[in-house]
Coordinates of C-alpha atoms in Angstrom, one line a residue:
Chain Y
M1 CA 12.2 29.2 38.5
A2 CA 10.1 32.3 37.9
G3 CA 12.6 34.3 39.9
I4 CA 15.5 33.3 37.8
G5 CA 13.6 34.2 34.6
R6 CA 12.9 37.6 35.9
A7 CA 16.4 38.2 37.0
A8 CA 18.0 37.5 33.6
K9 CA 17.5 40.1 30.9
P10 CA 15.2 38.4 28.4
W11 CA 16.4 38.1 24.8
T12 CA 14.0 39.8 22.4
L13 CA 13.4 39.4 18.7
G14 CA 14.5 42.4 16.7
R15 CA 12.2 43.8 14.1
G16 CA 14.4 42.3 11.4
Y17 CA 14.0 38.8 12.7
L18 CA 10.3 39.3 13.0
L19 CA 10.2 40.0 9.3
L20 CA 11.6 36.5 8.6
L21 CA 8.8 34.8 10.6
P22 CA 6.2 34.8 7.8
L23 CA 8.4 32.5 5.7
P24 CA 8.4 29.4 7.9
C25 CA 4.9 30.1 9.0
G26 CA 3.7 30.4 5.4
F27 CA 5.6 27.2 4.5
L28 CA 3.9 25.3 7.4
A29 CA 0.5 26.8 6.6
V30 CA 0.7 25.7 2.9
F31 CA 2.4 22.3 3.3
F32 CA 1.2 21.2 6.7
V33 CA -1.8 23.0 8.1
W34 CA -3.8 23.1 4.8
P35 CA -3.3 19.5 3.8
L36 CA -4.1 18.4 7.3
L37 CA -7.3 20.5 7.2
R38 CA -8.1 18.9 3.9
V39 CA -7.9 15.5 5.5
V40 CA -10.2 16.5 8.3
L41 CA -12.6 18.1 6.0
R42 CA -12.6 15.2 3.6
S43 CA -13.5 12.9 6.5
V44 CA -16.8 14.8 7.2
L45 CA -17.7 16.1 3.7
D46 CA -17.0 13.0 1.5
P47 CA -18.9 11.2 0.1
R48 CA -21.7 13.2 1.7
P49 CA -21.5 15.9 4.4
N50 CA -22.2 13.7 7.5
F51 CA -20.4 11.5 10.1
S52 CA -20.9 8.2 8.2
N53 CA -17.2 7.7 8.0
Y54 CA -16.8 8.1 11.7
A55 CA -19.8 5.8 12.4
K56 CA -18.1 3.2 10.3
V57 CA -14.7 3.5 12.0
L58 CA -16.2 3.4 15.5
G59 CA -18.8 0.7 14.5
A60 CA -18.6 -3.0 14.5
G61 CA -15.8 -3.4 11.9
P62 CA -12.1 -3.9 12.6
Y63 CA -11.1 -0.3 12.8
A64 CA -11.7 0.6 16.5
H65 CA -10.0 -2.6 17.5
I66 CA -7.0 -1.7 15.4
L67 CA -6.8 1.8 16.8
L68 CA -6.9 0.4 20.3
Y69 CA -4.1 -2.1 19.5
T70 CA -2.1 0.8 18.0
I71 CA -2.3 2.7 21.3
E72 CA -1.5 -0.4 23.3
I73 CA 1.7 -1.3 21.4
A74 CA 2.8 2.3 21.3
A75 CA 2.5 2.4 25.1
L76 CA 4.3 -0.9 25.5
V77 CA 7.2 0.2 23.2
T78 CA 7.5 3.6 25.0
A79 CA 7.7 1.9 28.4
I80 CA 10.3 -0.6 27.2
C81 CA 12.3 2.2 25.6
L82 CA 12.2 4.2 28.8
L83 CA 13.3 1.3 31.0
L84 CA 16.2 0.5 28.7
A85 CA 17.3 4.0 27.9
Y86 CA 17.2 5.5 31.4
P87 CA 20.2 3.7 32.9
V88 CA 22.2 3.9 29.7
A89 CA 21.5 7.7 29.5
A90 CA 22.4 8.2 33.1
L91 CA 25.8 6.5 32.6
T92 CA 26.4 8.3 29.3
A93 CA 25.6 11.7 30.9
R94 CA 28.4 11.1 33.4
M95 CA 31.0 10.4 30.7
R96 CA 33.4 13.1 29.6
G97 CA 35.6 13.6 26.5
G98 CA 36.3 10.7 24.1
A99 CA 34.0 8.2 25.8
L100 CA 31.0 10.6 25.6
Q101 CA 31.8 11.2 21.9
V102 CA 32.0 7.5 21.1
M103 CA 28.7 6.9 23.0
T104 CA 26.8 9.7 21.3
G105 CA 28.3 8.7 18.0
L106 CA 27.0 5.1 18.4
I107 CA 23.5 6.3 19.3
V108 CA 23.4 8.7 16.4
A109 CA 24.9 6.2 13.9
S110 CA 22.0 3.9 14.4
L111 CA 19.8 6.6 13.0
W112 CA 21.7 6.4 9.7
T113 CA 20.3 3.0 8.8
S114 CA 16.6 3.2 7.6
A115 CA 13.9 1.5 9.6
V116 CA 13.1 -0.7 6.6
I117 CA 16.6 -2.2 6.6
R118 CA 16.6 -2.7 10.3
S119 CA 13.2 -4.4 10.2
Y120 CA 14.4 -6.7 7.5
A121 CA 17.5 -7.6 9.6
W122 CA 15.1 -8.6 12.5
L123 CA 13.1 -10.7 9.9
I124 CA 16.3 -12.7 9.2
L125 CA 17.3 -13.0 12.9
F126 CA 13.8 -14.1 14.0
Q127 CA 13.3 -16.7 11.4
R128 CA 12.4 -20.3 12.3
Y129 CA 16.0 -21.4 11.7
G130 CA 17.5 -17.9 12.4
V131 CA 20.2 -16.9 14.8
V132 CA 17.8 -16.1 17.7
N133 CA 16.1 -19.6 17.6
Q134 CA 19.5 -21.3 17.2
A135 CA 20.8 -19.5 20.3
L136 CA 17.6 -20.3 22.3
I137 CA 18.0 -24.0 21.4
A138 CA 21.8 -24.0 22.0
L139 CA 21.2 -22.5 25.5
G140 CA 18.6 -25.1 26.2
L141 CA 15.9 -22.4 26.6
A142 CA 13.8 -24.0 23.8
G143 CA 13.5 -27.6 22.6
A144 CA 12.3 -26.7 19.1
P145 CA 12.3 -23.5 17.1
V146 CA 9.9 -20.9 18.7
R147 CA 7.5 -18.8 16.6
I148 CA 8.8 -15.3 17.1
L149 CA 7.8 -13.7 13.8
Q150 CA 4.1 -12.8 13.4
T151 CA 3.8 -11.9 17.1
T152 CA 3.5 -8.7 19.0
T153 CA 6.8 -9.6 20.7
A154 CA 8.6 -9.4 17.3
V155 CA 6.9 -6.1 16.5
A156 CA 7.7 -4.6 19.9
I157 CA 11.4 -5.6 19.7
G158 CA 11.7 -4.2 16.2
M159 CA 10.1 -0.9 17.1
V160 CA 12.1 -0.5 20.3
H161 CA 15.3 -1.0 18.2
V162 CA 14.3 1.7 15.8
L163 CA 13.0 4.2 18.5
L164 CA 15.5 3.8 21.3
P165 CA 17.7 6.7 20.1
F166 CA 14.7 9.1 20.3
M167 CA 14.4 8.2 24.0
L168 CA 18.2 8.3 24.7
L169 CA 19.0 11.6 23.2
P170 CA 16.6 13.9 25.2
L171 CA 17.4 11.9 28.3
I172 CA 21.1 12.4 27.9
A173 CA 20.7 16.1 27.1
T174 CA 18.6 16.6 30.3
M175 CA 20.8 14.5 32.6
R176 CA 23.9 16.3 31.5
R177 CA 22.4 19.5 32.8
I178 CA 21.8 18.0 36.3
D179 CA 24.1 19.8 38.7
P180 CA 26.3 17.2 40.4
T181 CA 26.7 19.4 43.5
L182 CA 23.0 18.9 44.2
L183 CA 23.6 15.1 44.5
R184 CA 26.7 15.8 46.7
A185 CA 24.7 18.1 48.9
G186 CA 22.0 15.4 49.3
R187 CA 24.6 12.8 50.2
I188 CA 26.2 15.2 52.8
L189 CA 22.8 15.7 54.3
G190 CA 22.6 11.9 54.8
A191 CA 20.3 10.7 52.0
A192 CA 20.7 7.0 51.1
P193 CA 21.3 6.2 47.4
V194 CA 17.7 5.2 46.7
R195 CA 16.4 8.3 48.4
L196 CA 18.9 10.4 46.6
F197 CA 17.8 9.0 43.3
L198 CA 14.1 9.3 44.0
R199 CA 14.1 12.7 45.5
V200 CA 16.9 14.5 43.6
Y201 CA 18.0 12.7 40.4
L202 CA 14.7 11.4 39.1
P203 CA 12.8 14.7 39.5
L204 CA 15.5 16.6 37.8
S205 CA 15.6 14.2 34.9
L206 CA 11.8 14.3 34.4
P207 CA 11.8 16.9 31.6
G208 CA 14.0 14.6 29.6
V209 CA 11.7 11.6 30.4
N210 CA 8.7 13.6 29.2
A211 CA 10.3 14.7 26.0
G212 CA 11.5 11.1 25.3
V213 CA 8.1 9.6 26.1
A214 CA 6.2 12.1 23.9
L215 CA 8.6 11.6 21.0
V216 CA 8.6 7.8 21.1
F217 CA 4.9 7.4 21.8
I218 CA 3.8 9.7 19.0
T219 CA 6.2 8.2 16.5
S220 CA 5.1 4.7 17.5
L221 CA 1.5 5.5 16.7
G222 CA 2.4 6.0 13.0
F223 CA 4.6 2.9 12.5
F224 CA 4.0 1.0 9.3
I225 CA 7.0 -1.0 8.0
T226 CA 8.1 -2.7 11.2
P227 CA 4.6 -4.1 12.1
S228 CA 3.9 -5.2 8.5
L229 CA 7.2 -7.0 8.2
L230 CA 7.5 -8.6 11.6
G231 CA 3.9 -8.9 12.6
G232 CA 1.2 -11.3 11.7
G233 CA -2.6 -11.6 11.5
R234 CA -3.4 -9.8 14.8
T235 CA -0.7 -7.1 14.7
T236 CA -2.4 -4.6 12.3
M237 CA -1.6 -1.0 13.3
A238 CA -3.5 2.1 12.3
A239 CA -1.0 3.2 9.6
M240 CA -1.4 -0.1 7.9
I241 CA -5.2 0.1 7.7
I242 CA -5.1 3.8 6.6
E243 CA -2.7 2.8 3.8
E244 CA -5.0 -0.1 2.8
E245 CA -8.1 2.1 2.6
A246 CA -6.2 4.9 0.8
D247 CA -4.1 2.8 -1.6
T248 CA -6.0 -0.5 -2.1
Y249 CA -9.6 0.7 -2.1
L250 CA -9.0 4.4 -2.8
D251 CA -11.5 5.2 -0.1
W252 CA -9.9 8.5 1.0
P253 CA -12.8 9.7 3.1
L254 CA -12.6 6.6 5.3
A255 CA -8.8 6.7 5.4
S256 CA -9.1 10.4 6.4
A257 CA -11.6 9.6 9.2
I258 CA -9.2 6.9 10.7
A259 CA -6.3 9.4 10.4
T260 CA -8.3 12.2 12.0
I261 CA -9.3 9.9 14.9
L262 CA -5.7 8.8 15.4
L263 CA -4.6 12.5 15.3
A264 CA -7.3 13.5 17.9
L265 CA -6.3 10.5 20.1
T266 CA -2.7 11.5 19.9
V267 CA -3.4 15.1 20.9
V268 CA -5.7 14.1 23.7
I269 CA -3.2 11.6 25.1
Y270 CA -0.3 14.1 24.7
L271 CA -2.2 16.9 26.5
A272 CA -3.3 14.5 29.3
Y273 CA 0.2 13.3 29.7
G274 CA 1.6 16.8 29.6
R275 CA -0.7 17.9 32.4
L276 CA 0.1 14.8 34.5
A277 CA 3.8 15.3 33.9
R278 CA 3.7 19.0 34.8
V279 CA 1.9 18.2 38.1
E280 CA 4.5 15.5 38.8
V281 CA 7.5 17.7 38.1
T282 CA 6.2 20.6 40.2
R283 CA 5.2 18.3 43.1
S284 CA 8.6 16.5 43.2
L285 CA 10.5 19.8 43.0
R286 CA 8.6 21.3 45.9
Chain Q
M1 CA -15.0 18.1 -2.5
T2 CA -12.9 18.2 -5.6
E3 CA -15.9 17.8 -7.8
P4 CA -16.9 21.5 -8.4
R5 CA -13.3 22.5 -9.2
R6 CA -12.5 19.8 -11.6
F7 CA -14.3 21.0 -14.7
P8 CA -13.2 24.6 -14.8
R9 CA -9.6 23.5 -14.3
R10 CA -9.8 20.9 -17.0
A11 CA -11.5 23.3 -19.3
V12 CA -8.7 25.8 -18.9
L13 CA -6.1 23.0 -19.5
G14 CA -8.0 21.8 -22.5
A15 CA -8.2 25.3 -24.0
A16 CA -4.5 25.8 -23.3
A17 CA -3.7 22.4 -25.0
A18 CA -5.9 23.3 -28.0
T19 CA -4.1 26.6 -28.4
L20 CA -0.8 24.9 -28.2
A21 CA -1.7 22.1 -30.6
A22 CA -3.4 24.4 -33.1
P23 CA -0.5 24.8 -35.5
A24 CA 0.2 21.1 -35.5
I25 CA -1.6 18.5 -37.7
V26 CA -4.6 17.0 -35.9
G27 CA -3.8 13.6 -34.5
A28 CA -0.1 14.2 -34.7
K29 CA 2.1 11.7 -32.8
P30 CA 3.5 12.9 -29.5
A31 CA 7.2 12.7 -29.1
S32 CA 6.8 10.6 -26.0
I33 CA 4.2 8.9 -23.7
V34 CA 4.5 8.1 -20.0
V35 CA 3.9 4.5 -19.0
A36 CA 3.7 3.7 -15.3
S37 CA 4.5 0.3 -14.0
S38 CA 5.4 -1.4 -10.7
G39 CA 9.1 -1.4 -11.8
G40 CA 11.6 -4.1 -11.0
K41 CA 11.8 -7.2 -13.1
L42 CA 8.4 -6.5 -14.6
E43 CA 9.6 -3.1 -16.0
E44 CA 12.8 -4.8 -17.3
A45 CA 10.6 -7.3 -19.2
F46 CA 8.3 -4.5 -20.5
T47 CA 11.3 -2.5 -21.7
A48 CA 12.8 -5.4 -23.6
A49 CA 9.5 -6.7 -25.1
Y50 CA 7.4 -3.6 -25.5
Y51 CA 9.1 -0.2 -24.9
K52 CA 12.1 -0.5 -27.1
P53 CA 10.3 -2.2 -30.1
F54 CA 7.4 0.3 -29.8
T55 CA 9.8 3.2 -30.0
A56 CA 11.7 1.6 -32.9
K57 CA 8.5 1.1 -34.8
T58 CA 6.7 4.4 -34.1
G59 CA 9.4 6.9 -32.9
I60 CA 7.4 7.5 -29.8
Q61 CA 9.7 7.5 -26.7
I62 CA 8.5 5.8 -23.6
I63 CA 9.0 7.6 -20.3
T64 CA 8.7 5.3 -17.3
A65 CA 7.0 6.1 -14.0
V66 CA 6.1 4.3 -10.8
N67 CA 2.4 3.3 -10.7
T68 CA 1.5 4.4 -7.1
Y69 CA -2.2 3.6 -7.1
S70 CA -3.5 6.6 -5.2
K71 CA -1.6 8.9 -7.6
L72 CA -4.0 7.7 -10.3
K73 CA -7.0 9.0 -8.4
A74 CA -5.2 12.2 -7.2
T75 CA -4.1 13.2 -10.8
V76 CA -7.4 12.3 -12.5
D77 CA -9.4 14.1 -9.8
A78 CA -7.2 17.2 -10.2
G79 CA -7.4 17.1 -14.0
A80 CA -3.6 16.8 -14.1
V81 CA -3.0 13.3 -15.5
E82 CA 0.7 12.4 -15.6
W83 CA 0.5 8.9 -17.1
D84 CA -0.7 8.0 -20.6
V85 CA -0.8 4.3 -19.8
A86 CA -0.4 2.4 -16.5
Q87 CA 0.0 -1.2 -15.6
M88 CA -1.7 -2.3 -12.5
D89 CA -3.1 -5.4 -10.8
A90 CA -6.2 -6.3 -12.8
A91 CA -8.4 -6.2 -9.6
A92 CA -7.1 -2.7 -9.0
A93 CA -7.8 -1.8 -12.6
A94 CA -11.4 -3.1 -12.2
N95 CA -11.7 -1.0 -9.1
S96 CA -10.5 2.1 -10.9
A97 CA -13.0 1.4 -13.7
K98 CA -15.8 1.3 -11.1
L99 CA -14.6 4.7 -9.7
G100 CA -14.6 6.3 -13.1
L101 CA -10.9 6.9 -13.3
L102 CA -10.3 5.3 -16.7
E103 CA -10.8 6.0 -20.4
K104 CA -12.8 3.4 -22.4
L105 CA -10.6 1.2 -24.5
D106 CA -11.0 1.4 -28.3
Y107 CA -11.3 -2.2 -29.6
A108 CA -11.2 -0.9 -33.1
V109 CA -7.5 -0.2 -32.4
I110 CA -6.8 -3.1 -30.0
D111 CA -7.2 -6.5 -31.7
R112 CA -8.9 -9.0 -29.4
T113 CA -9.5 -11.9 -31.7
D114 CA -6.7 -14.1 -30.4
L115 CA -6.8 -13.1 -26.7
V116 CA -7.5 -15.6 -23.9
E117 CA -11.3 -15.8 -23.1
G118 CA -12.4 -13.4 -20.4
V119 CA -9.4 -11.1 -20.8
P120 CA -10.8 -8.0 -22.6
H121 CA -12.8 -5.5 -20.5
E122 CA -14.3 -2.2 -21.4
E123 CA -11.9 0.0 -19.5
Y124 CA -8.9 -2.3 -18.8
I125 CA -7.2 -5.2 -20.4
P126 CA -4.9 -7.8 -18.8
C127 CA -1.5 -8.0 -20.6
D128 CA -0.1 -11.1 -18.9
V129 CA -1.3 -14.1 -16.9
A130 CA 0.4 -14.8 -13.6
A131 CA -0.7 -17.4 -11.0
A132 CA -1.2 -17.8 -7.3
V133 CA 0.1 -21.3 -7.0
M134 CA 0.6 -23.8 -4.2
S135 CA 4.3 -24.0 -3.3
W136 CA 6.2 -25.9 -0.7
N137 CA 9.7 -26.2 0.8
T138 CA 11.1 -29.5 -0.3
R139 CA 13.1 -29.9 3.0
N140 CA 10.0 -29.4 5.1
V141 CA 7.7 -31.5 3.0
A142 CA 8.6 -35.0 1.9
P143 CA 8.2 -35.7 -1.9
A144 CA 5.4 -38.2 -1.1
A145 CA 3.5 -35.6 0.9
A146 CA 3.8 -32.8 -1.7
P147 CA 0.4 -31.3 -2.0
Q148 CA -1.5 -31.8 -5.3
S149 CA -4.6 -29.8 -4.3
W150 CA -5.4 -27.0 -1.9
A151 CA -7.3 -29.5 0.3
E152 CA -4.0 -31.5 0.7
L153 CA -2.2 -28.3 1.6
W154 CA -4.8 -27.7 4.3
D155 CA -4.2 -31.2 5.7
T156 CA -2.0 -30.7 8.8
K157 CA -1.7 -34.5 9.2
R158 CA -0.2 -34.8 5.7
F159 CA 2.7 -32.5 6.7
G160 CA 3.3 -30.2 9.7
G161 CA 4.6 -26.7 9.8
Q162 CA 3.3 -23.2 8.9
R163 CA 1.3 -22.3 5.8
G164 CA 2.0 -18.9 4.2
F165 CA -0.8 -16.8 2.8
W166 CA -1.2 -13.2 1.6
K167 CA -2.7 -11.0 4.3
Q168 CA -5.4 -9.9 1.9
P169 CA -8.8 -11.3 1.1
F170 CA -8.2 -11.3 -2.7
Q171 CA -6.9 -14.7 -3.9
T172 CA -6.6 -16.0 -0.3
M173 CA -10.4 -16.5 -0.2
E174 CA -10.6 -18.2 -3.6
I175 CA -8.0 -20.6 -2.5
A176 CA -9.7 -21.2 0.9
L177 CA -12.9 -22.1 -1.0
M178 CA -11.1 -24.5 -3.3
A179 CA -9.5 -26.1 -0.2
D180 CA -13.0 -26.5 1.2
G181 CA -14.2 -28.4 -1.9
V182 CA -15.8 -25.6 -4.0
A183 CA -15.3 -26.4 -7.7
K184 CA -13.0 -23.9 -9.5
D185 CA -15.8 -22.7 -11.8
Q186 CA -18.2 -22.2 -8.8
L187 CA -16.0 -19.7 -6.9
Y188 CA -18.0 -16.5 -7.6
P189 CA -19.9 -14.9 -6.0
I190 CA -17.5 -15.7 -3.2
D191 CA -19.1 -17.2 -0.1
V192 CA -17.1 -15.1 2.3
E193 CA -18.2 -16.9 5.5
R194 CA -17.4 -20.3 4.0
A195 CA -14.0 -19.1 3.0
L196 CA -13.3 -17.8 6.5
R197 CA -14.5 -21.1 8.0
S198 CA -12.0 -22.9 5.8
L199 CA -9.2 -20.6 6.8
E200 CA -10.3 -20.9 10.5
R201 CA -9.4 -24.7 10.3
I202 CA -5.7 -23.8 9.8
K203 CA -5.6 -20.3 11.4
P204 CA -3.0 -21.2 14.1
Q205 CA -0.7 -22.6 11.3
I206 CA -1.0 -19.5 9.0
F207 CA 2.0 -17.3 8.5
W208 CA 0.6 -14.0 7.0
W209 CA 2.9 -12.4 4.4
T210 CA 2.5 -8.9 3.1
S211 CA 4.7 -8.7 0.1
G212 CA 5.7 -11.1 -2.7
G213 CA 9.4 -10.8 -1.7
Q214 CA 8.5 -11.9 1.8
S215 CA 6.4 -14.8 0.6
A216 CA 9.4 -16.2 -1.3
Q217 CA 11.9 -15.5 1.5
I218 CA 9.9 -17.4 4.2
L219 CA 9.4 -20.4 1.8
I220 CA 13.1 -20.6 0.8
D221 CA 14.3 -20.2 4.4
G222 CA 11.9 -22.9 5.6
D223 CA 9.9 -20.7 8.0
I224 CA 6.9 -22.2 6.4
A225 CA 6.3 -25.7 5.0
A226 CA 4.0 -24.6 2.2
G227 CA 1.6 -22.0 1.1
M228 CA 0.5 -19.7 -1.7
S229 CA 3.0 -17.8 -3.8
W230 CA 3.0 -16.1 -7.1
N231 CA 4.6 -18.2 -9.7
G232 CA 7.0 -15.4 -10.7
R233 CA 8.4 -15.3 -7.2
V234 CA 9.2 -19.0 -6.9
F235 CA 10.3 -19.7 -10.4
D236 CA 13.8 -18.1 -10.1
P237 CA 14.6 -19.7 -6.7
K238 CA 13.5 -23.1 -8.0
Q239 CA 15.7 -22.7 -11.2
G240 CA 18.5 -21.6 -9.0
G241 CA 18.4 -24.8 -6.9
A242 CA 16.6 -23.4 -3.8
P243 CA 14.6 -26.1 -1.9
V244 CA 11.2 -25.0 -3.3
D245 CA 8.7 -26.5 -5.7
F246 CA 5.3 -25.5 -6.9
S247 CA 2.3 -26.7 -8.9
F248 CA -0.2 -25.1 -11.3
N249 CA -3.0 -27.5 -9.9
Q250 CA -6.0 -25.4 -8.9
A251 CA -4.0 -22.2 -9.6
L252 CA -5.8 -18.9 -9.4
F253 CA -4.8 -17.0 -12.5
V254 CA -4.3 -13.3 -11.9
A255 CA -3.1 -10.6 -14.2
D256 CA -1.4 -7.2 -14.7
A257 CA -3.7 -5.0 -16.8
W258 CA -3.2 -1.9 -18.9
V259 CA -5.3 1.1 -18.2
I260 CA -5.5 4.6 -19.7
P261 CA -6.1 7.3 -17.0
R262 CA -9.1 9.5 -17.8
G263 CA -8.1 12.8 -19.3
T264 CA -4.8 11.8 -20.9
K265 CA -3.7 14.1 -23.7
N266 CA -2.2 11.2 -25.7
R267 CA -5.2 8.9 -25.8
Q268 CA -4.5 7.7 -29.4
A269 CA -0.9 7.0 -28.8
A270 CA -1.8 5.2 -25.6
M271 CA -4.3 3.0 -27.4
D272 CA -1.7 2.2 -30.1
F273 CA 0.8 1.3 -27.4
I274 CA -1.6 -1.1 -25.8
A275 CA -2.5 -2.6 -29.1
F276 CA 1.2 -3.1 -29.9
T277 CA 1.9 -5.0 -26.7
L278 CA -0.9 -7.4 -27.2
Q279 CA 0.4 -8.7 -30.5
S280 CA 1.8 -12.2 -30.6
G281 CA 5.4 -11.2 -31.2
P282 CA 5.9 -8.8 -28.3
Q283 CA 3.7 -11.0 -26.1
A284 CA 6.1 -14.0 -26.7
E285 CA 9.2 -11.8 -26.1
F286 CA 7.6 -10.7 -22.8
A287 CA 7.0 -14.3 -21.7
K288 CA 10.6 -15.2 -22.4
A289 CA 11.8 -12.3 -20.2
I290 CA 9.7 -13.1 -17.2
P291 CA 7.7 -16.2 -16.3
Y292 CA 4.3 -14.6 -16.9
G293 CA 2.2 -16.1 -19.6
P294 CA 0.9 -14.3 -22.7
V295 CA -2.7 -13.3 -23.1
N296 CA -2.4 -13.7 -26.9
R297 CA -2.9 -17.4 -27.8
K298 CA -0.9 -16.9 -31.0
A299 CA 2.2 -16.1 -28.9
L300 CA 2.4 -19.6 -27.5
P301 CA 3.8 -21.3 -30.7
L302 CA 6.6 -18.7 -30.6
I303 CA 7.8 -20.0 -27.2
D304 CA 9.9 -23.1 -26.7
K305 CA 8.5 -26.1 -24.9
P306 CA 10.6 -26.0 -21.7
R307 CA 9.6 -22.4 -21.2
L308 CA 6.0 -23.1 -21.8
A309 CA 5.9 -25.6 -18.9
F310 CA 6.4 -22.7 -16.5
L311 CA 3.9 -20.2 -18.1
P312 CA 0.5 -20.0 -16.5
S313 CA -1.4 -19.5 -19.8
S314 CA 0.2 -22.4 -21.7
D315 CA -2.2 -25.0 -23.2
E316 CA -1.0 -27.4 -20.6
N317 CA -1.3 -25.1 -17.5
L318 CA -4.3 -22.9 -18.3
P319 CA -6.9 -25.7 -17.9
K320 CA -5.6 -26.6 -14.4
G321 CA -6.7 -23.4 -12.8
V322 CA -9.2 -20.6 -13.0
L323 CA -9.0 -16.9 -13.9
Q324 CA -9.8 -14.5 -11.1
N325 CA -13.1 -12.5 -11.4
F326 CA -11.6 -9.0 -11.1
D327 CA -15.0 -7.3 -11.4
W328 CA -16.4 -9.3 -8.4
W329 CA -13.5 -7.9 -6.3
A330 CA -14.1 -4.4 -7.6
Q331 CA -17.7 -4.5 -6.5
N332 CA -17.1 -6.4 -3.2
G333 CA -13.5 -5.9 -2.3
Q334 CA -13.8 -3.3 0.5
K335 CA -16.6 -4.8 2.5
T336 CA -15.0 -8.3 2.1
G337 CA -11.7 -6.8 3.3
E338 CA -13.4 -5.3 6.3
R339 CA -14.9 -8.7 7.2
F340 CA -11.5 -10.4 6.6
N341 CA -9.7 -8.0 8.9
S342 CA -12.3 -8.4 11.6
W343 CA -12.0 -12.2 11.3
M344 CA -8.2 -12.0 11.5
L345 CA -8.3 -10.0 14.7
G346 CA -10.8 -12.3 16.4

C-alpha cells in the first residue's frame, strides 16, 4: 500500500485553494465546535462549577440504565443492518448498467421519505389488528394478535428500516472496487468458495464494513422518533431523556451532562472499533 | 454561565429601544404583537375567537409563532425575547414561573372576578379547561363493562386488553391515585410511591403513548381497550362515529395558560391581549371552536346545551373532576419524573 502511494505523484493543494480553507473551518468552528463546547462547559459549570450533573447521571437514577440500553440497541441495529446489507450489497456490486442503476435508485429513494413517516407506517403495520398480526394469524404462526408495538423488537425493526441505506451504500462502493481478477486468481489456485470468501472477498470488503458500521452505529445512538413512536415503557433511548430534561424541565445542565457522556462514549467506542478494525484489516491482508 | 452577560446586553437593548421610542408618545400601541402557541386546531380556535376580534378592536396585528418551550428560556436568558405572549401547558407555565422566566400579570388590567376558582396565578393564567378523561373502545369494551371510575378501568376482570397512558408522571399519577381510592380533593401532595404501586398492578397491560395523536389512534384502532385521553382528542372521533366513548367522571382538569416572557417590549399590549381573551364573549367563541371549556363562568350561558355537555368546565362536568395542581408539579416534577422513569425501566 505504502509503495503504491509513493510511486504515484501526490496531488497537492495550490496556494489558492488553501486560502479557501478558513471559510469551512470558520463555519464549523462557529456553528459546530463552539456550541458543542458550550454544551460541555454547561455540564460542568451550571448550576455550580462541579461534577454534580455527572454524579446524578451516573448515580442511582434512570440515566445510566438508559445510556446502556441506547448502546445495546445501537449495537443490535448495527449488527442486523450488516447481516442484511452484506449479501444485498455483494449482489448489487456485481450488477452492471440498468440493473445497477435501478438498485441504487431504490436504495437512495428510501432516503427521500422522512424517518417520521416511515416510523408512523410501522405503527400502522404493527397494530394489534394490523397487517403484520393478520399475516401471522393467517399463516398459523400466532393464535391471537401478538403485542409487537411497545417492544424492543418493534424499535429495532423500525430503526433497521431507516438505517439500512447507510450500511448498503458504503458496502456497495467498496465492493465495486474489489478486483474480480483477484477472486479468479484465488479460484485458479484451488481455493474453495468458502475459503475464497473468507480469505479474499471479506478482507477486501472490510473498509466498507467499517464505514457502514460506524455510520449506522453512531446514527443509532441519537435516534428519537422511532423509539418514541414504536417503543414502550422500557425502550427509552438517550435522545428521548435528553429532550425531556431540556424541553420539559428546562434542566439544560443535566441534559448537557447526558449529551456529553453520550458523545464521550461514542468517541471511545468509535476509536476502539477503529483500532480493532485496522488490526483486523492489516492482519487479513498479510 | 449566561448570568454575567445578560444585564449588559439587556441594558444596551433597553437603551436602544428607548432611543428609538423617544419621539413616540409614551405607552403608544405597537403595530403588532407576537403570540406563540402549539399550533394546529388550538391556533385555529385562537385565531377565530381571539386574534381576529382583538385586531379588529385594537388595530394591533397578531403575529403567530410556535411555542417551543426551550426557546422561552433561550430567548429570555439571552435578553432577546421574541414572543410577547405565549400559550403553554399550565404545568409548564408554573415551571417557567419558578425559573423566573415570566413577567408578573397585572390584575388591574386582567379582570378575574368571573374566572373559575383556582385559575388566576401571579405569573400565568389558564385560558381554557381541558380534561384527562377515561376513554374506551366500544368494540373492545361491552356497554355493561364501560368504566365509570378509574378503579373500574384498572379492573382487568371487568374487561381485558391493554390500557393506554401518557408516558409522563403528570396526570398519569393523579389518575393512578384515584384508581387506588384516593379522593379527588386529597391528591396533593402526590404520594409518588402509592401512585407507582397502583400502576404496578396493571403494568403488563399498559400501553405507553407519547403524543395526543397517538393516544387517539391506538384507541380508535382498538390496540387498547381503554385508557386516559385528552377530551379534545376523542371528541371529534366520537362525533364522527368512531368506536370510542369517554366520561368526565373523575376527570383531571388540565389547562393551557397564557404567559408573558420576561423582558418583552410590549408588556402593556400583551396584558391587554390576555385580558381580552378572558372576557366572556371571546371565551364562548373559543369553546365553540374547540371542545375546551371556558375559564370565565359568564361564558357558559352564551353556549348552547348540547355543546356544554362536552365542555370540561360546564356546570354539569366541572364538579365531576378536579383541577390539576400545576404548582405542585412545578416544584416536584423533575424528581418525580426521575422516579417514574426508574420505575418504568425496572
